[in-house]
mmCIF file of C-alpha atoms in Angstrom:
data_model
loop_
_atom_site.group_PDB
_atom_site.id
_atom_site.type_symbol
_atom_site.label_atom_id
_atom_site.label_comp_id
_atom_site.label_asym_id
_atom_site.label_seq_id
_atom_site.Cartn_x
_atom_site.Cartn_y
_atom_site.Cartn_z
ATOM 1 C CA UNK A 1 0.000 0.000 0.000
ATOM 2 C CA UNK A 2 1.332 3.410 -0.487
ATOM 3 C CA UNK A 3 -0.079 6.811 -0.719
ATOM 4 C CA UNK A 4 1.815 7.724 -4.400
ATOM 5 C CA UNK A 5 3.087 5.403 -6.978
ATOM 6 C CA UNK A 6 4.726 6.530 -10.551
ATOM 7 C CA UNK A 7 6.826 4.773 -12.978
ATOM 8 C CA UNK A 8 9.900 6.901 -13.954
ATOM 9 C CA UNK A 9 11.312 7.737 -17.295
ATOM 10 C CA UNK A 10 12.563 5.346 -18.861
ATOM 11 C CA UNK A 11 16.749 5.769 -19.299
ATOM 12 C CA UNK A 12 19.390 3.952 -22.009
ATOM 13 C CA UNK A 13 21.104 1.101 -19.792
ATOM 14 C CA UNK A 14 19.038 1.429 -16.503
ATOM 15 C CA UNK A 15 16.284 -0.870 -15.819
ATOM 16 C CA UNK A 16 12.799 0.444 -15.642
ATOM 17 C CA UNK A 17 11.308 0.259 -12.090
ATOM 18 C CA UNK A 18 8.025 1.411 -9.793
ATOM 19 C CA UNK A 19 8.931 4.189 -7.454
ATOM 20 C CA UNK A 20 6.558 4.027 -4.425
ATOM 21 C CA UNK A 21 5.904 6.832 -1.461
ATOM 22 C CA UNK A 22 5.041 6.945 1.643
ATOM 23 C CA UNK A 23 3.881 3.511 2.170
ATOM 24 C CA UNK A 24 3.484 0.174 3.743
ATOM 25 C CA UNK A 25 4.889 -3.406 2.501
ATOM 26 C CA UNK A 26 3.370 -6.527 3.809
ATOM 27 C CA UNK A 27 5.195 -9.827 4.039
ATOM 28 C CA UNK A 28 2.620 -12.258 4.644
ATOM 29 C CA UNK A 29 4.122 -15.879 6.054
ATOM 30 C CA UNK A 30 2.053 -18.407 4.366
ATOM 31 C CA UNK A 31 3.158 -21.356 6.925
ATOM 32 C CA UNK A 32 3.158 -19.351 10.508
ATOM 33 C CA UNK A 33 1.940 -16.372 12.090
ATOM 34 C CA UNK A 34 5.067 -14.702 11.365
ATOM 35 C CA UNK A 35 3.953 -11.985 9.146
ATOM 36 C CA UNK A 36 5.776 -8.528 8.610
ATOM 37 C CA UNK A 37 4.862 -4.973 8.221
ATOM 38 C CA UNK A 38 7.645 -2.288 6.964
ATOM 39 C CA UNK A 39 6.718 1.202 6.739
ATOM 40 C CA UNK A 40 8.619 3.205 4.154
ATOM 41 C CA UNK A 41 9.244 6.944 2.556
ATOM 42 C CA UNK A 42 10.245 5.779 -0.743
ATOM 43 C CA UNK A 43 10.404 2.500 -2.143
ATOM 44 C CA UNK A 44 11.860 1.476 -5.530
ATOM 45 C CA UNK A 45 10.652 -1.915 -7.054
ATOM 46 C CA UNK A 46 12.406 -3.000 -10.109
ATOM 47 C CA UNK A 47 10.604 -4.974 -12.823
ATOM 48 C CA UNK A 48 12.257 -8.510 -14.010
ATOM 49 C CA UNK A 49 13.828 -8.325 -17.201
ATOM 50 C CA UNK A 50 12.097 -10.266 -19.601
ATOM 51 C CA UNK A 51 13.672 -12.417 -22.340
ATOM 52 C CA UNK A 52 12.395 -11.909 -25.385
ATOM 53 C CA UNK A 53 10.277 -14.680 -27.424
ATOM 54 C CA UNK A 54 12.355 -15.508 -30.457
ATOM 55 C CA UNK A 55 10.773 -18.578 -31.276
ATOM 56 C CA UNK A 56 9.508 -18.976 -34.308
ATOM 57 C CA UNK A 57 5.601 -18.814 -34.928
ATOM 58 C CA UNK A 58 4.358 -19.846 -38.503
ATOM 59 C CA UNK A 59 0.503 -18.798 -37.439
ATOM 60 C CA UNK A 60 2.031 -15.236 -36.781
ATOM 61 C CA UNK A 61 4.602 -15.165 -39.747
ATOM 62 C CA UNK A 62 3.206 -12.697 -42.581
ATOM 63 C CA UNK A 63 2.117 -14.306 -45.841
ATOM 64 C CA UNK A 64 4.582 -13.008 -48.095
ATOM 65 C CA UNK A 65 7.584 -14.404 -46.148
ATOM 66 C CA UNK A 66 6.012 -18.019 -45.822
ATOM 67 C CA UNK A 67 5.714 -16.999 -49.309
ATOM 68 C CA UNK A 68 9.432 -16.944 -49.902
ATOM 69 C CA UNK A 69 10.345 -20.019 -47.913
ATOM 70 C CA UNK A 70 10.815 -23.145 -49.249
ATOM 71 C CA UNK A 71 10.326 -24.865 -45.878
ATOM 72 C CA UNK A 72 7.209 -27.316 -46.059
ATOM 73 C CA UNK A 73 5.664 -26.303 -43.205
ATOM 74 C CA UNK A 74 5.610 -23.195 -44.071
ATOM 75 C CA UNK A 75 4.185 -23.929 -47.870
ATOM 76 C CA UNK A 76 1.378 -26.006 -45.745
ATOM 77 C CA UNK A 77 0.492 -22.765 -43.880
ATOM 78 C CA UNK A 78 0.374 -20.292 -46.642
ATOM 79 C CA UNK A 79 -1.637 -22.792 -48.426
ATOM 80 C CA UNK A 80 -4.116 -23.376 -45.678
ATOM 81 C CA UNK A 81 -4.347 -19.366 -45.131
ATOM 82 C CA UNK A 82 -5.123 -19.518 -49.242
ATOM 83 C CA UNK A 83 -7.121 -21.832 -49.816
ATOM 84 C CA UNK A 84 -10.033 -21.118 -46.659
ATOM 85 C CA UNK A 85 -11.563 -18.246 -48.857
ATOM 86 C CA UNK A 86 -11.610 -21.254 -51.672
ATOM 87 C CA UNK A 87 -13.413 -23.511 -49.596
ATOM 88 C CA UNK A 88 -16.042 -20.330 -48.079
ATOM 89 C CA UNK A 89 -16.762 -19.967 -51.954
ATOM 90 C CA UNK A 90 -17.088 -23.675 -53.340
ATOM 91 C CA UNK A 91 -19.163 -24.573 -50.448
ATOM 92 C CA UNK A 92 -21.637 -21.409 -50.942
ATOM 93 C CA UNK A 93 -21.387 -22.610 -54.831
ATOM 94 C CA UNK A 94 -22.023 -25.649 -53.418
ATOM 95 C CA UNK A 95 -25.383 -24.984 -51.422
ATOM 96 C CA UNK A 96 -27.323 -24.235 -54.368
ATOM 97 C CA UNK A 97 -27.487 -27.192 -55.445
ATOM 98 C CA UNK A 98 -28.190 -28.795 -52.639
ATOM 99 C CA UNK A 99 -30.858 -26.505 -51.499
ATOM 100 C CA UNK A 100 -33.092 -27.762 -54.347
ATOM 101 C CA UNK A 101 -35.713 -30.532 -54.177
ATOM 102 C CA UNK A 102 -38.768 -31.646 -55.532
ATOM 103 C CA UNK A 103 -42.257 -30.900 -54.877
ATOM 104 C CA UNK A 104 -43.348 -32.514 -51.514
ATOM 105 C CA UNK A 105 -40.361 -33.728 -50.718
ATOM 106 C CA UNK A 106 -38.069 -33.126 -47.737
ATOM 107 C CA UNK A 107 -35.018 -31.652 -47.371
ATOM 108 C CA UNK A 108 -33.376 -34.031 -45.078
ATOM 109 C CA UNK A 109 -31.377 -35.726 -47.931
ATOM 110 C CA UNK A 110 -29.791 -32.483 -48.802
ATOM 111 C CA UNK A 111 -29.097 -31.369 -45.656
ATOM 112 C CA UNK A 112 -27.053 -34.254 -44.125
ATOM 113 C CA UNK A 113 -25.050 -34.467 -47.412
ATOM 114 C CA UNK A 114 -24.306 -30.637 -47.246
ATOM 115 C CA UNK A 115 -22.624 -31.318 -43.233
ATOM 116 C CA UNK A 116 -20.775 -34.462 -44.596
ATOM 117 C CA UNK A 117 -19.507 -32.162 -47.656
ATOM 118 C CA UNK A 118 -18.785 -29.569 -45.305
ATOM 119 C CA UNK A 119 -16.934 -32.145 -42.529
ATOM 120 C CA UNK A 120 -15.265 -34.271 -44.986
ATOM 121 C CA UNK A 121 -13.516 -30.860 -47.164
ATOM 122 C CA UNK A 122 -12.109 -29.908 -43.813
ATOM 123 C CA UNK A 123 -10.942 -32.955 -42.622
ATOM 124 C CA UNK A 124 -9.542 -33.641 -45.725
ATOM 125 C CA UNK A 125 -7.838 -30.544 -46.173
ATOM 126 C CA UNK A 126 -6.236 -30.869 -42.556
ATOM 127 C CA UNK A 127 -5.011 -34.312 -43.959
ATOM 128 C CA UNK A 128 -3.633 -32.673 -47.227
ATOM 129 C CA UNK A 129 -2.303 -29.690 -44.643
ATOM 130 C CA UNK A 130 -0.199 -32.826 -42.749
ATOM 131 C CA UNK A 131 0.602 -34.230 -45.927
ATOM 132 C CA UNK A 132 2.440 -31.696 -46.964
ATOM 133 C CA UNK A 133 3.668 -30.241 -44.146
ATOM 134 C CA UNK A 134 5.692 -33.898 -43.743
ATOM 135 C CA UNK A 135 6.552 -33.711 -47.405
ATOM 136 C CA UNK A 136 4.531 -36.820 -48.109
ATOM 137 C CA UNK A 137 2.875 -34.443 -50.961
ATOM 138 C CA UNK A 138 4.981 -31.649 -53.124
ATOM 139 C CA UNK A 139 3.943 -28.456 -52.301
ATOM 140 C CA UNK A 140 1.953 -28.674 -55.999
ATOM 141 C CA UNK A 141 -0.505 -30.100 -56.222
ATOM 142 C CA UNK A 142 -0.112 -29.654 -52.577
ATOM 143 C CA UNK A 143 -3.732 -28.956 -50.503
ATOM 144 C CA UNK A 144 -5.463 -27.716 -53.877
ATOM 145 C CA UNK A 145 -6.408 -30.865 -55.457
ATOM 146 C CA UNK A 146 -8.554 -31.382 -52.424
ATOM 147 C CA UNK A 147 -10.990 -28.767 -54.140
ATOM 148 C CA UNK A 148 -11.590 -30.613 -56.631
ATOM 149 C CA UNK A 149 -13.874 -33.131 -54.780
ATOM 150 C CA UNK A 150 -16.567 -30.305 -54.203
ATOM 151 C CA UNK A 151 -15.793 -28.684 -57.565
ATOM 152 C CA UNK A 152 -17.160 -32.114 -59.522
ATOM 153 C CA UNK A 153 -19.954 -33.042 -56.768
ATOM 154 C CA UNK A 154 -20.980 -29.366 -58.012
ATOM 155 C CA UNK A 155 -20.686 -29.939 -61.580
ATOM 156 C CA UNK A 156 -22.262 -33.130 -60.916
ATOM 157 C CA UNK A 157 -25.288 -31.975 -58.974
ATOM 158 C CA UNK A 158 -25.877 -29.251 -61.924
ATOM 159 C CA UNK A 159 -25.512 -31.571 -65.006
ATOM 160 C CA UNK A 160 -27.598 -34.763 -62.895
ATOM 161 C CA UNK A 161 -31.708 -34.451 -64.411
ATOM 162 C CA UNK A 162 -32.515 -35.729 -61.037
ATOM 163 C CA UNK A 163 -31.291 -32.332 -59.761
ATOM 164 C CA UNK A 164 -32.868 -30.660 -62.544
ATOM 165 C CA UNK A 165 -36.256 -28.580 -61.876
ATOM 166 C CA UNK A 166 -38.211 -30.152 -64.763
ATOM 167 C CA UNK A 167 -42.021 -28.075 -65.880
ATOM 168 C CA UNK A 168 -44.848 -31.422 -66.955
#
């Protein structure tokens, strides 16, 4: 407790501290009753010098230099950051098809293939992710040919005259 506190300016080579005044510090004994009170005019409390983080984070490396590396973890991350605006469009592409059925007929059909579409692309594009991250898969075709499985069910569902809405 103290009645003023301020952190000082900040000099080249000196390490940054609290300055406290006029106050009380209270060392509590966690074990025994033997805790201490010290009353004080000005107390200065330095702050522990932190080492800095410098290990390396591919989820916060920018685009453009996972861009330049040849590293295939790092070609499995700029692909995965690429290729989720892919997947938002071919699965919206995707919906219209499915969204269409027959007179008096349900929807339920539709509607459990459209979650197994949408669970099996991103399971399988975690796989492809793996694959290439462990250079199982050359970073091309690398995660991309996983997009064509929703590109032909697509095509597919368009071009299939049970899909088609049909005037008697």
């Amino acid at each position: 407790y103290a009645q003023e506190a301020f952190l000082p300016p900040v000099r080249a080579g000196e390490r940054r501290s609290f300055e406290f005044v006029n106050g009380y510090n209270y060392l509590l004994d966690r074990i025994g009753s033997q805790d201490t009170t010290l009353k004080f005019n000005h107390m200065t409390v330095y702050i522990p010098v932190e080492d800095r983080d410098t290990k390396y984070r591919r989820r916060a490396e920018p685009s453009i230099n996972l861009y330049r590396s040849d590293a295939p973890k790092d070609i499995a991350e700029l692909q995965w950051r690429l290729s989720t605006p892919l997947a938002t469009v071919l699965l919206s592409v995707l919906a219209v098809p499915l969204s269409r059925s027959a007179p008096r007929q349900g929807r339920h059909h539709s509607f459990i293939l459209a979650i197994l579409v949408y669970v099996g692309l991103f399971n399988l594009t975690g796989v492809a992710r793996n694959w290439v991250e462990d250079g199982k898969v050359q970073s091309f075709p690398g995660i991309w040919w996983i997009y064509l499985i929703p590109l032909l069910l697509f095509i597919g569902l368009m071009v299939s005259p049970s899909w088609r809405h049909r005037k008697r």
